[in-house]
Coordinates of N, CA and C and ligand atoms in Angstrom, one line a residue:
M115 N 0.6 -1.2 0.4 CA -0.1 0.0 0.1 C 0.8 1.2 0.1
E116 N 1.6 0.9 0.5 CA 2.7 2.4 1.2 C 3.8 2.7 -0.6
Q117 N 3.9 1.6 -1.3 CA 4.8 1.3 -1.9 C 3.2 2.2 -3.5
A118 N 2.4 1.5 -3.7 CA 1.9 2.0 -4.5 C 0.9 3.6 -3.9
R119 N 0.9 3.9 -3.2 CA 0.7 4.9 -2.3 C 1.4 6.2 -3.2
K120 N 2.5 5.8 -2.8 CA 4.5 6.8 -3.5 C 4.5 6.9 -4.8
W121 N 3.9 5.5 -5.7 CA 4.0 5.9 -7.3 C 2.5 6.4 -7.3
L122 N 1.6 6.9 -6.4 CA 0.7 7.6 -7.6 C 0.6 9.0 -7.0
D123 N 1.4 9.6 -5.7 CA 2.0 10.2 -5.5 C 2.6 11.4 -6.3
G124 N 3.8 10.6 -7.2 CA 4.5 10.7 -8.0 C 4.0 11.4 -9.4
A125 N 2.9 10.5 -9.5 CA 2.9 11.0 -11.4 C 1.6 11.7 -11.3
S126 N 2.1 12.4 -12.6 CA 1.2 13.0 -13.3 C 0.2 12.5 -14.1
R127 N 0.8 11.5 -15.2 CA -0.7 11.0 -16.0 C -0.6 9.2 -14.9
I128 N -1.9 9.2 -14.9 CA -2.3 8.3 -14.2 C -3.7 7.3 -15.2
A129 N -4.1 6.5 -15.2 CA -5.1 5.6 -16.1 C -5.8 4.7 -15.6
A130 N -7.0 4.6 -15.2 CA -7.7 3.4 -14.1 C -8.6 2.6 -15.1
L131 N -8.5 1.2 -15.4 CA -9.3 0.1 -16.8 C -9.9 -0.7 -14.9
T132 N -11.3 -0.2 -14.6 CA -12.4 -0.9 -13.8 C -13.2 -1.6 -14.0
G133 N -13.5 -2.5 -13.9 CA -14.4 -3.6 -14.2 C -15.9 -3.7 -13.7
A134 N -16.7 -5.4 -13.1 CA -17.7 -5.1 -12.4 C -17.7 -5.0 -10.6
G135 N -16.3 -5.2 -10.3 CA -16.2 -5.3 -8.9 C -16.2 -4.1 -8.4
V136 N -15.4 -3.2 -8.9 CA -15.8 -2.2 -8.5 C -17.0 -1.2 -8.3
S137 N -19.1 -2.0 -8.3 CA -20.1 -1.6 -8.2 C -20.3 -2.9 -7.4
A138 N -19.1 -4.0 -6.8 CA -19.5 -4.9 -6.1 C -21.0 -4.7 -4.8
E139 N -20.2 -3.9 -4.1 CA -20.5 -3.1 -2.8 C -21.6 -2.2 -3.2
S140 N -21.7 -1.9 -4.0 CA -23.3 -1.1 -4.8 C -24.0 -1.9 -4.8
G141 N -23.9 -3.0 -4.2 CA -25.3 -4.5 -4.6 C -25.0 -5.0 -6.3
I142 N -24.5 -4.4 -7.0 CA -24.8 -4.5 -8.3 C -24.1 -5.8 -8.6
P143 N -24.7 -7.2 -8.7 CA -23.6 -8.1 -9.3 C -23.1 -8.2 -10.2
T144 N -21.5 -9.1 -9.8 CA -20.6 -9.0 -10.7 C -20.8 -10.3 -12.2
F145 N -20.0 -10.4 -13.4 CA -20.5 -11.5 -13.6 C -19.8 -12.9 -13.3
R146 N -18.7 -12.9 -13.1 CA -18.2 -14.4 -12.9 C -17.4 -14.3 -11.6
G147 N -17.6 -15.5 -10.8 CA -17.3 -15.7 -9.5 C -18.4 -16.3 -9.0
A148 N -18.6 -16.2 -7.7 CA -19.9 -16.4 -6.6 C -20.6 -15.3 -7.0
G149 N -22.0 -15.9 -7.1 CA -22.6 -14.8 -7.2 C -23.5 -14.1 -9.1
G150 N -22.6 -14.7 -9.6 CA -22.4 -13.6 -10.9 C -23.5 -13.9 -11.7
L151 N -23.7 -13.5 -12.6 CA -24.4 -13.0 -13.3 C -24.7 -14.4 -14.3
W152 N -22.8 -14.8 -15.1 CA -22.9 -15.9 -15.9 C -23.1 -17.0 -15.3
R153 N -23.7 -17.0 -13.7 CA -23.2 -18.3 -12.8 C -24.2 -18.4 -13.5
Q154 N -25.6 -17.0 -13.4 CA -27.2 -17.4 -13.3 C -28.0 -17.7 -14.9
F155 N -27.2 -17.0 -15.9 CA -27.6 -17.0 -17.1 C -26.5 -17.4 -17.5
R156 N -27.0 -17.3 -19.3 CA -25.8 -17.8 -20.3 C -25.6 -16.6 -21.4
P157 N -24.5 -15.7 -21.1 CA -24.1 -15.0 -22.0 C -25.1 -14.8 -23.8
E158 N -24.8 -16.0 -24.4 CA -25.5 -16.0 -25.6 C -26.9 -16.4 -25.5
D159 N -27.4 -16.1 -24.7 CA -29.2 -16.5 -24.2 C -29.3 -14.7 -24.2
L160 N -28.4 -13.9 -24.0 CA -29.2 -12.6 -23.1 C -28.2 -11.3 -23.9
A161 N -26.5 -11.3 -24.0 CA -25.7 -10.7 -24.8 C -25.3 -10.4 -25.6
T162 N -25.4 -11.6 -27.4 CA -24.6 -11.3 -28.2 C -25.9 -11.0 -29.3
P163 N -25.7 -10.4 -30.2 CA -26.9 -9.4 -31.5 C -27.5 -11.0 -31.9
E164 N -26.9 -12.0 -31.4 CA -27.9 -13.6 -32.3 C -29.1 -13.6 -31.5
A165 N -29.1 -13.0 -29.6 CA -29.5 -13.3 -29.2 C -30.7 -12.4 -28.9
F166 N -30.3 -11.2 -29.6 CA -31.6 -10.2 -29.8 C -32.1 -10.5 -30.8
A167 N -32.1 -11.0 -32.0 CA -32.4 -11.1 -33.1 C -33.7 -12.2 -33.0
R168 N -33.1 -12.9 -31.7 CA -33.9 -15.0 -31.8 C -34.8 -14.1 -30.7
D169 N -35.3 -13.6 -29.4 CA -35.7 -13.1 -29.0 C -35.5 -12.0 -27.9
P170 N -35.9 -10.6 -29.1 CA -35.9 -9.3 -28.1 C -36.5 -9.3 -26.9
L171 N -37.7 -9.7 -26.7 CA -38.5 -9.2 -25.7 C -37.5 -9.6 -24.4
L172 N -36.5 -10.7 -23.9 CA -36.1 -11.7 -22.9 C -34.9 -10.7 -23.0
V173 N -34.6 -10.3 -24.0 CA -33.5 -9.8 -23.7 C -33.1 -8.4 -23.3
W174 N -34.2 -7.5 -23.2 CA -34.8 -6.6 -23.3 C -35.5 -6.8 -21.2
E175 N -36.2 -8.2 -21.3 CA -36.5 -7.8 -19.9 C -35.2 -8.1 -18.6
W176 N -33.9 -8.3 -19.0 CA -32.7 -9.0 -18.5 C -32.5 -7.8 -18.3
Y177 N -32.1 -7.1 -19.4 CA -31.4 -5.5 -19.4 C -32.5 -4.7 -18.2
D178 N -33.9 -4.9 -18.8 CA -35.1 -3.4 -17.3 C -34.7 -4.2 -16.2
W179 N -34.2 -5.4 -16.3 CA -34.4 -6.0 -14.6 C -32.7 -4.8 -14.2
R180 N -31.7 -5.3 -14.8 CA -30.6 -5.0 -14.5 C -30.6 -3.3 -14.4
R181 N -31.6 -2.6 -14.9 CA -31.2 -1.2 -14.4 C -32.0 -0.5 -13.7
R182 N -33.3 -2.0 -13.3 CA -34.0 -1.5 -11.7 C -32.8 -1.2 -11.0
L183 N -32.0 -2.6 -11.0 CA -30.9 -2.6 -9.9 C -30.4 -1.8 -9.6
I184 N -29.5 -1.2 -10.9 CA -28.7 -0.5 -10.6 C -29.1 1.3 -10.3
A185 N -31.1 1.3 -10.8 CA -31.2 2.9 -10.6 C -31.4 2.6 -9.1
A186 N -31.8 1.9 -8.6 CA -31.9 1.5 -6.9 C -30.1 1.2 -6.1
A187 N -29.4 1.6 -6.5 CA -27.8 1.5 -6.2 C -27.6 3.1 -6.1
S188 N -26.4 3.1 -5.4 CA -25.5 4.5 -5.4 C -24.2 4.5 -5.5
P189 N -23.3 4.8 -5.6 CA -21.7 4.4 -5.6 C -21.1 4.7 -4.7
N190 N -20.3 4.0 -4.5 CA -19.4 3.4 -3.2 C -18.5 4.3 -3.2
P191 N -17.5 4.2 -1.7 CA -16.8 5.2 -1.8 C -15.4 4.2 -2.6
G192 N -15.0 3.2 -3.1 CA -14.3 3.3 -4.3 C -14.5 4.3 -5.7
H193 N -16.0 4.1 -6.5 CA -15.9 5.0 -6.8 C -16.1 6.8 -6.4
A194 N -15.5 7.4 -5.3 CA -15.6 8.2 -4.8 C -14.2 8.6 -4.9
A195 N -13.3 7.8 -4.7 CA -11.9 8.0 -4.9 C -11.1 7.3 -6.2
L196 N -12.0 6.7 -7.2 CA -11.6 7.2 -8.2 C -11.8 8.5 -8.5
A197 N -13.2 9.3 -8.5 CA -13.4 11.0 -9.0 C -12.1 11.7 -8.1
E198 N -11.8 11.4 -6.9 CA -10.9 12.2 -6.5 C -9.7 12.2 -6.7
I199 N -9.2 11.2 -7.5 CA -7.4 10.9 -8.2 C -8.1 11.7 -9.5
E200 N -8.8 11.6 -10.0 CA -9.1 12.7 -11.2 C -8.5 13.8 -10.8
R201 N -9.3 14.7 -9.9 CA -9.9 16.3 -9.5 C -8.1 16.2 -8.9
R202 N -7.1 15.3 -8.5 CA -6.1 15.8 -7.9 C -4.7 15.3 -9.3
A203 N -5.6 14.5 -10.4 CA -4.1 14.4 -11.3 C -4.0 15.5 -12.3
G204 N -2.7 15.2 -13.0 CA -2.5 16.4 -14.1 C -3.4 15.2 -15.2
A205 N -3.6 14.5 -15.3 CA -4.3 14.2 -16.6 C -4.4 12.4 -15.9
F206 N -5.6 12.1 -16.5 CA -6.6 10.7 -15.4 C -7.1 10.9 -16.4
A207 N -7.3 9.2 -16.9 CA -8.5 8.7 -17.8 C -9.0 7.4 -16.8
L208 N -10.4 7.0 -16.6 CA -11.1 6.6 -16.4 C -11.4 5.5 -17.6
I209 N -10.7 4.5 -17.8 CA -11.4 3.8 -18.8 C -12.1 2.6 -18.0
T210 N -13.7 2.4 -18.3 CA -14.4 1.3 -17.8 C -14.8 0.4 -18.3
Q211 N -15.6 -1.2 -17.9 CA -15.8 -2.0 -19.1 C -17.5 -2.2 -18.6
N212 N -18.0 -1.3 -17.2 CA -19.2 -0.9 -16.6 C -19.9 -0.1 -17.6
V213 N -21.1 -0.5 -17.4 CA -22.7 0.2 -18.4 C -23.1 0.8 -17.1
D214 N -22.4 0.7 -15.8 CA -24.0 1.5 -15.1 C -23.6 2.7 -14.3
G215 N -22.9 3.4 -14.6 CA -22.6 5.3 -15.0 C -22.6 5.4 -13.5
L216 N -22.2 4.8 -13.1 CA -21.8 5.0 -11.3 C -20.5 5.8 -11.0
H217 N -19.9 5.2 -11.8 CA -18.5 6.5 -12.1 C -19.4 8.2 -12.3
E218 N -19.6 8.0 -13.3 CA -20.2 9.8 -13.3 C -21.0 10.3 -13.0
R219 N -22.2 9.4 -12.0 CA -22.9 9.9 -10.9 C -21.8 9.8 -9.5
A220 N -20.7 9.1 -9.5 CA -20.0 9.7 -8.4 C -18.8 11.0 -8.7
G221 N -19.4 11.7 -9.7 CA -18.3 12.7 -9.9 C -16.8 12.7 -10.7
S222 N -16.7 11.2 -11.8 CA -15.8 11.0 -12.7 C -16.1 11.5 -14.1
R223 N -15.6 12.0 -14.8 CA -16.0 13.6 -15.9 C -15.1 12.3 -16.7
C224 N -13.7 12.3 -17.1 CA -13.6 11.4 -18.1 C -13.5 10.1 -17.9
V225 N -14.6 9.5 -18.4 CA -14.8 8.2 -18.5 C -15.0 7.7 -19.6
L226 N -14.3 6.7 -20.6 CA -13.8 6.1 -21.3 C -14.6 4.8 -21.3
K227 N -15.7 4.3 -21.7 CA -17.1 3.5 -21.7 C -16.3 2.6 -22.6
L228 N -16.0 2.0 -22.6 CA -15.6 0.6 -23.9 C -17.1 -0.7 -23.8
H229 N -17.5 -0.4 -22.8 CA -18.8 -1.3 -23.3 C -19.8 -0.7 -23.3
G230 N -20.1 0.4 -24.0 CA -22.1 1.4 -23.5 C -21.8 1.4 -22.3
D231 N -23.1 2.0 -22.7 CA -23.9 2.6 -21.2 C -24.9 1.6 -21.7
I232 N -26.5 1.3 -19.8 CA -26.7 0.5 -20.4 C -28.1 1.7 -20.2
W233 N -27.8 2.7 -19.6 CA -29.0 4.0 -20.1 C -29.1 4.9 -21.4
Q234 N -28.6 4.3 -22.3 CA -28.5 4.4 -23.6 C -29.3 4.0 -24.7
V235 N -29.9 3.5 -25.3 CA -30.8 3.4 -26.4 C -30.3 3.8 -27.6
R236 N -30.5 2.3 -28.5 CA -30.4 3.1 -30.0 C -31.2 2.0 -31.0
C237 N -31.9 2.6 -32.1 CA -32.6 2.2 -32.9 C -32.1 1.6 -33.9
T238 N -32.4 0.0 -34.0 CA -31.9 -1.1 -35.0 C -32.3 -0.5 -36.4
G239 N -33.2 0.5 -36.5 CA -33.7 0.8 -38.0 C -33.0 2.3 -38.2
C240 N -33.6 3.4 -37.9 CA -33.1 4.2 -38.3 C -31.2 4.4 -37.7
G241 N -31.2 4.0 -36.5 CA -29.9 4.2 -35.2 C -30.0 5.3 -34.9
A242 N -31.2 5.8 -34.5 CA -31.4 7.3 -33.8 C -30.6 6.4 -32.3
E243 N -29.8 7.9 -31.3 CA -29.6 6.8 -30.0 C -29.9 8.1 -28.9
K244 N -30.7 7.6 -27.5 CA -31.0 8.7 -27.2 C -30.6 7.9 -25.4
R245 N -30.6 9.1 -24.6 CA -30.7 8.3 -23.3 C -32.2 8.3 -22.8
D246 N -32.3 7.1 -21.8 CA -33.7 7.0 -21.7 C -33.5 6.4 -19.9
D247 N -33.7 7.2 -19.1 CA -33.2 6.7 -17.5 C -34.9 6.1 -16.9
R248 N -36.0 6.0 -17.4 CA -37.2 4.7 -17.0 C -36.6 4.3 -16.5
T249 N -37.6 3.7 -15.6 CA -37.3 2.1 -14.8 C -38.7 1.9 -14.2
P250 N -39.6 1.1 -14.5 CA -39.2 -0.1 -15.4 C -39.4 1.3 -16.7
L251 N -39.0 0.3 -18.1 CA -39.1 1.0 -19.7 C -41.1 0.6 -19.5
P252 N -42.0 1.6 -19.9 CA -43.4 1.3 -20.0 C -43.4 -0.1 -20.8
S253 N -42.9 -0.2 -21.9 CA -43.7 -1.0 -22.5 C -42.2 -1.9 -23.8
L254 N -42.2 -2.9 -23.9 CA -41.0 -4.3 -23.3 C -41.7 -5.1 -24.9
P255 N -40.7 -5.2 -26.4 CA -39.5 -4.2 -26.7 C -39.6 -2.9 -26.4
P256 N -39.1 -1.9 -26.5 CA -39.7 -1.4 -26.7 C -39.2 -0.4 -28.5
R257 N -40.2 0.5 -28.4 CA -39.8 1.1 -30.2 C -39.2 2.4 -30.1
C258 N -38.9 2.7 -31.2 CA -37.9 4.0 -31.7 C -39.4 4.6 -32.5
E259 N -39.4 6.0 -32.5 CA -40.6 6.8 -33.2 C -40.8 6.5 -34.6
C260 N -39.7 5.8 -35.0 CA -39.7 4.9 -36.9 C -40.4 3.9 -36.9
G261 N -40.5 3.3 -35.4 CA -41.0 1.7 -35.6 C -40.4 0.3 -35.7
S262 N -39.4 1.5 -35.7 CA -38.2 -0.1 -35.5 C -38.1 -0.4 -34.2
L263 N -37.4 -1.5 -33.9 CA -36.5 -2.3 -32.6 C -35.7 -1.3 -31.6
L264 N -35.5 -1.0 -30.8 CA -34.6 -0.3 -29.7 C -33.8 -0.8 -29.0
R265 N -33.0 -1.1 -29.3 CA -32.1 -2.0 -28.7 C -30.7 -1.3 -27.2
P266 N -30.8 -2.2 -26.6 CA -29.6 -1.1 -24.8 C -28.6 -0.7 -26.0
G267 N -27.8 0.4 -25.4 CA -26.8 0.4 -26.1 C -25.3 0.3 -25.4
V268 N -25.4 -0.9 -25.5 CA -24.2 -1.4 -25.0 C -23.6 -2.3 -26.1
V269 N -22.4 -2.8 -25.6 CA -21.4 -3.8 -26.2 C -21.8 -4.9 -26.2
W270 N -21.8 -5.8 -27.0 CA -22.4 -7.3 -26.9 C -21.2 -8.5 -27.4
F271 N -21.3 -9.9 -27.3 CA -20.3 -10.2 -27.6 C -20.4 -10.4 -28.7
G272 N -19.3 -10.0 -29.1 CA -19.2 -10.3 -31.3 C -19.3 -9.3 -31.6
E273 N -19.7 -8.2 -31.1 CA -19.5 -7.3 -31.6 C -17.8 -5.9 -31.3
P274 N -18.2 -5.2 -32.3 CA -16.4 -4.4 -31.6 C -16.6 -2.8 -30.7
L275 N -15.7 -2.8 -30.3 CA -15.9 -1.8 -29.5 C -15.8 -0.9 -29.6
P276 N -16.7 0.2 -29.5 CA -16.3 2.2 -30.0 C -15.4 2.6 -30.3
A277 N -14.7 2.4 -32.0 CA -13.7 2.6 -31.9 C -12.6 3.8 -31.3
G278 N -13.7 5.4 -31.8 CA -13.1 6.5 -30.6 C -12.5 6.1 -29.3
I279 N -13.6 5.5 -29.0 CA -13.6 5.5 -26.9 C -12.1 4.6 -27.1
W280 N -11.7 3.3 -27.7 CA -11.0 2.7 -28.0 C -9.5 2.9 -28.3
A281 N -9.4 4.0 -29.4 CA -7.9 4.9 -29.8 C -7.8 5.8 -28.1
Q282 N -8.8 6.2 -27.6 CA -8.8 7.1 -26.6 C -7.8 6.0 -25.0
A283 N -8.2 5.1 -25.1 CA -8.3 4.1 -23.4 C -6.6 3.7 -24.2
E284 N -6.4 3.3 -25.7 CA -4.9 2.9 -25.7 C -4.1 4.0 -25.6
Q285 N -4.6 5.0 -26.1 CA -3.5 6.7 -25.6 C -3.2 6.6 -24.5
A286 N -4.4 6.2 -23.2 CA -4.4 7.0 -22.0 C -3.2 5.7 -20.9
A287 N -4.0 4.4 -21.8 CA -2.6 3.4 -21.0 C -1.6 3.5 -21.3
S288 N -0.6 3.8 -22.7 CA 0.4 3.7 -23.2 C 0.9 4.9 -22.7
G289 N 0.5 6.5 -22.4 CA 0.7 7.1 -21.6 C 0.9 7.5 -20.2
A290 N 0.2 6.5 -19.7 CA 0.4 6.4 -18.3 C 1.4 6.3 -17.8
E291 N 1.7 7.1 -16.2 CA 3.2 6.4 -15.4 C 2.5 5.2 -14.1
V292 N 1.5 5.3 -14.3 CA 0.3 5.0 -13.9 C -0.6 4.5 -13.8
F293 N -0.8 2.9 -13.8 CA -2.7 2.1 -14.2 C -2.9 1.2 -13.4
L294 N -3.7 1.8 -13.1 CA -4.1 1.1 -11.9 C -5.8 0.3 -12.7
V295 N -5.4 -1.4 -12.3 CA -6.8 -2.3 -12.5 C -7.4 -2.6 -10.8
I296 N -8.5 -2.5 -11.4 CA -9.8 -2.1 -10.5 C -11.1 -3.1 -10.6
G297 N -10.9 -4.3 -9.8 CA -12.3 -5.3 -9.5 C -12.5 -5.7 -11.4
T298 N -11.7 -6.0 -12.1 CA -12.0 -6.8 -13.2 C -11.1 -8.1 -13.4
S299 N -11.9 -9.3 -13.6 CA -11.0 -10.6 -13.5 C -10.3 -10.8 -14.6
A300 N -10.4 -9.8 -15.8 CA -9.8 -9.5 -16.7 C -9.6 -10.3 -17.5
A301 N -10.8 -11.2 -17.8 CA -10.5 -12.4 -18.9 C -11.7 -12.4 -19.9
V302 N -12.0 -11.0 -20.5 CA -12.3 -10.1 -21.5 C -11.3 -9.5 -22.1
Y303 N -10.9 -9.4 -23.2 CA -10.0 -8.5 -24.3 C -11.2 -8.1 -25.5
P304 N -10.1 -7.0 -25.7 CA -9.3 -6.5 -25.8 C -9.3 -5.6 -24.6
A305 N -10.6 -5.6 -23.5 CA -10.3 -4.7 -22.4 C -9.3 -5.3 -21.8
A306 N -8.6 -6.8 -21.4 CA -7.7 -6.8 -20.1 C -6.5 -6.4 -21.0
G307 N -6.4 -6.2 -22.1 CA -5.0 -6.1 -23.1 C -4.3 -4.8 -22.5
L308 N -5.2 -3.5 -22.4 CA -4.7 -2.5 -22.0 C -4.2 -2.5 -20.9
A309 N -3.7 -3.4 -19.4 CA -2.8 -3.4 -18.7 C -1.6 -3.5 -18.8
W310 N -1.5 -4.6 -19.8 CA -0.3 -5.1 -20.4 C 0.8 -3.9 -21.7
L311 N -0.1 -3.2 -22.5 CA -0.1 -2.2 -23.4 C 0.5 -1.0 -22.1
A312 N 0.0 -0.8 -21.3 CA 0.6 0.1 -20.4 C 1.8 -0.9 -19.2
K313 N 2.1 -1.8 -19.1 CA 2.9 -2.1 -18.3 C 4.4 -2.3 -19.9
S314 N 3.8 -2.8 -20.5 CA 5.1 -2.9 -22.2 C 5.6 -1.2 -22.5
A315 N 4.7 -0.5 -21.9 CA 5.0 1.9 -22.3 C 5.8 1.6 -21.0
G316 N 5.8 1.2 -20.1 CA 6.3 2.1 -18.7 C 5.8 2.1 -17.6
A317 N 4.2 1.9 -17.7 CA 3.9 2.2 -16.0 C 4.0 1.3 -14.7
K318 N 3.6 1.7 -14.0 CA 4.0 0.8 -12.9 C 2.4 0.5 -12.5
V319 N 1.8 -1.1 -13.2 CA 0.7 -1.2 -12.9 C 0.5 -1.7 -10.9
I320 N -0.9 -1.5 -10.5 CA -1.5 -1.7 -9.1 C -2.5 -1.9 -10.0
E321 N -3.0 -3.6 -8.8 CA -4.1 -4.0 -9.2 C -5.0 -4.2 -8.0
I322 N -6.3 -3.9 -7.6 CA -7.2 -4.0 -6.8 C -8.3 -5.0 -6.7
N323 N -7.9 -5.9 -6.1 CA -8.7 -7.5 -6.2 C -8.8 -8.0 -5.0
P324 N -10.0 -8.4 -4.7 CA -9.9 -9.5 -4.1 C -9.4 -10.6 -4.2
E325 N -9.3 -11.2 -5.8 CA -8.6 -12.4 -5.6 C -7.6 -12.0 -6.7
E326 N -6.5 -12.8 -6.8 CA -5.9 -13.6 -8.1 C -6.5 -13.7 -9.1
T327 N -5.9 -12.5 -10.4 CA -6.5 -12.5 -12.4 C -5.4 -12.9 -12.9
G328 N -6.1 -13.3 -14.3 CA -4.8 -13.5 -14.9 C -4.0 -12.1 -15.5
L329 N -4.1 -10.9 -14.5 CA -3.2 -10.2 -14.8 C -2.7 -10.0 -13.4
S330 N -2.8 -10.0 -12.2 CA -1.7 -10.0 -11.6 C -0.3 -10.8 -11.1
A331 N -0.2 -11.2 -12.8 CA 1.3 -11.7 -12.6 C 2.1 -9.9 -13.7
A332 N 1.1 -9.3 -13.9 CA 1.8 -8.3 -14.8 C 1.7 -7.1 -13.8
A333 N 1.1 -7.1 -12.5 CA 0.7 -5.7 -11.5 C 2.2 -5.8 -11.1
D334 N 2.9 -4.6 -10.7 CA 3.7 -4.1 -9.7 C 3.5 -4.2 -8.5
V335 N 2.6 -4.0 -8.5 CA 1.6 -4.5 -7.2 C 0.5 -5.0 -6.4
S336 N -0.1 -5.9 -6.0 CA -1.6 -6.7 -6.1 C -1.9 -6.5 -4.4
L337 N -3.4 -5.3 -4.6 CA -3.7 -4.7 -3.2 C -4.9 -6.0 -3.0
R338 N -5.1 -7.0 -2.2 CA -6.0 -8.1 -2.2 C -7.3 -7.5 -1.3
G339 N -7.8 -7.1 -1.5 CA -9.4 -6.5 -1.1 C -10.0 -5.7 -1.6
K340 N -11.1 -4.9 -1.1 CA -12.4 -4.5 -1.8 C -11.8 -3.1 -2.5
S341 N -12.5 -2.9 -3.1 CA -12.4 -1.1 -4.0 C -12.6 -0.1 -3.3
G342 N -13.8 -0.9 -2.6 CA -14.5 0.6 -1.6 C -13.4 0.3 -0.1
D343 N -13.0 -0.2 0.5 CA -11.6 0.0 1.0 C -10.6 0.5 1.1
L344 N -9.5 -0.7 0.1 CA -8.9 -0.5 -0.4 C -8.4 1.0 -1.2
L345 N -9.1 1.8 -2.6 CA -9.0 2.9 -2.8 C -8.9 4.0 -1.8
P346 N -10.4 4.5 -1.0 CA -9.7 5.4 0.1 C -8.4 5.6 0.6
L347 N -8.3 4.2 0.8 CA -6.6 4.1 1.7 C -5.8 4.9 0.9
L348 N -6.0 4.4 -0.4 CA -4.5 4.7 -1.3 C -4.7 6.1 -1.8
I349 N -5.5 6.7 -1.8 CA -5.6 8.3 -1.7 C -5.5 8.7 0.1
Ligands
OAD646 P1 -16.3 -10.0 -13.8 O1 -17.3 -10.7 -13.5 O2 -15.3 -10.9 -14.9 O3 -14.7 -9.5 -12.4 C1 -15.4 -9.0 -11.2 C2 -13.8 -9.3 -10.8 O4 -14.3 -8.3 -9.6 C3 -13.2 -10.2 -10.1 O5 -12.3 -11.1 -10.3 C4 -13.6 -10.5 -8.3 O6 -12.8 -10.8 -8.0 C5 -13.7 -8.6 -8.8 N1 -14.4 -8.4 -7.1 C6 -15.4 -9.3 -6.8 N2 -15.8 -7.6 -5.3 C7 -14.7 -6.8 -5.9 C8 -14.9 -5.7 -4.7 N3 -15.8 -5.6 -3.6 N4 -13.6 -4.9 -5.2 C9 -13.2 -5.1 -6.1 N5 -12.8 -6.2 -7.0 C10 -13.6 -7.1 -6.6 O7 -16.8 -8.8 -14.4 P2 -15.6 -7.4 -15.3 O8 -14.4 -8.3 -15.2 O9 -15.8 -6.4 -15.5 O10 -18.6 -7.6 -20.8 O11 -15.9 -8.1 -16.7 C11 -15.8 -7.9 -17.9 C12 -16.6 -7.9 -19.2 O12 -17.4 -9.6 -19.0 C13 -18.0 -7.1 -18.7 O13 -18.4 -6.2 -19.5 C14 -19.1 -8.5 -19.3 C15 -18.8 -9.3 -19.3 O14 -19.1 -10.3 -19.7 C16 -20.2 -7.5 -22.0 O15 -21.6 -7.9 -20.8 C17 -19.5 -7.4 -23.1

């Protein structure tokens, strides 16, 4: 902890990659591990373009349920600490795989959302995009004014990441002096590859996770514990 704190205090360019674990203490289930969503549900039934084409109502019922969980949750001290790091740092990028919007609600400004945003909806016909915060949605599956189906504004398995956001994330990772990897199992690429990119470009990599992950070997320091406990101590 002491070493990690020194690196963080001495760095002017910092980047962080977060995953579902950072929202776990807000009561949002993670994907893998005990109680994880992918223990209960199959991603190929709910989080692929094929699943949506087959059964849009089922997919939307699942997203509507998750939107309700998230709406009832609040950011935790881990989210707040990341917003504080951004306020103090010269340059900071928060790269997240989370779609819940809790980083922004905690005050983070520069958030690069690799996997989209659960509060955005996009028309499968005319391509129009808008934010819709209503929970529950009044009718499922929701439709655009043009009559076509709306889909959640998230990235599903088999879909490319938003190119502009990915380019900014790569730039932030390769330019960072300190790279934090928080609450991610690092099982999903290309997101997890950002930590390796940062390391090969010379960053000190600090991992925060109660469990060992595939990235632990790349980390200069692994802090084992919950991000809501450890991030406030780090700053
Ligand atoms: P995972 O569910 O794969 O991993 C969550 C990680 O958080 C695990 O390594 C846990 O040990 C850790 N964790 C649990 N509680 C924690 C806490 N309180 N503090 C810190 N860490 C904690 O979630 P992601 O790595 O985010 O993608 O998953 C990546 C992607 O896979 C998601 O964006 C989603 C999923 O399928 C798509 O849907 C495309």
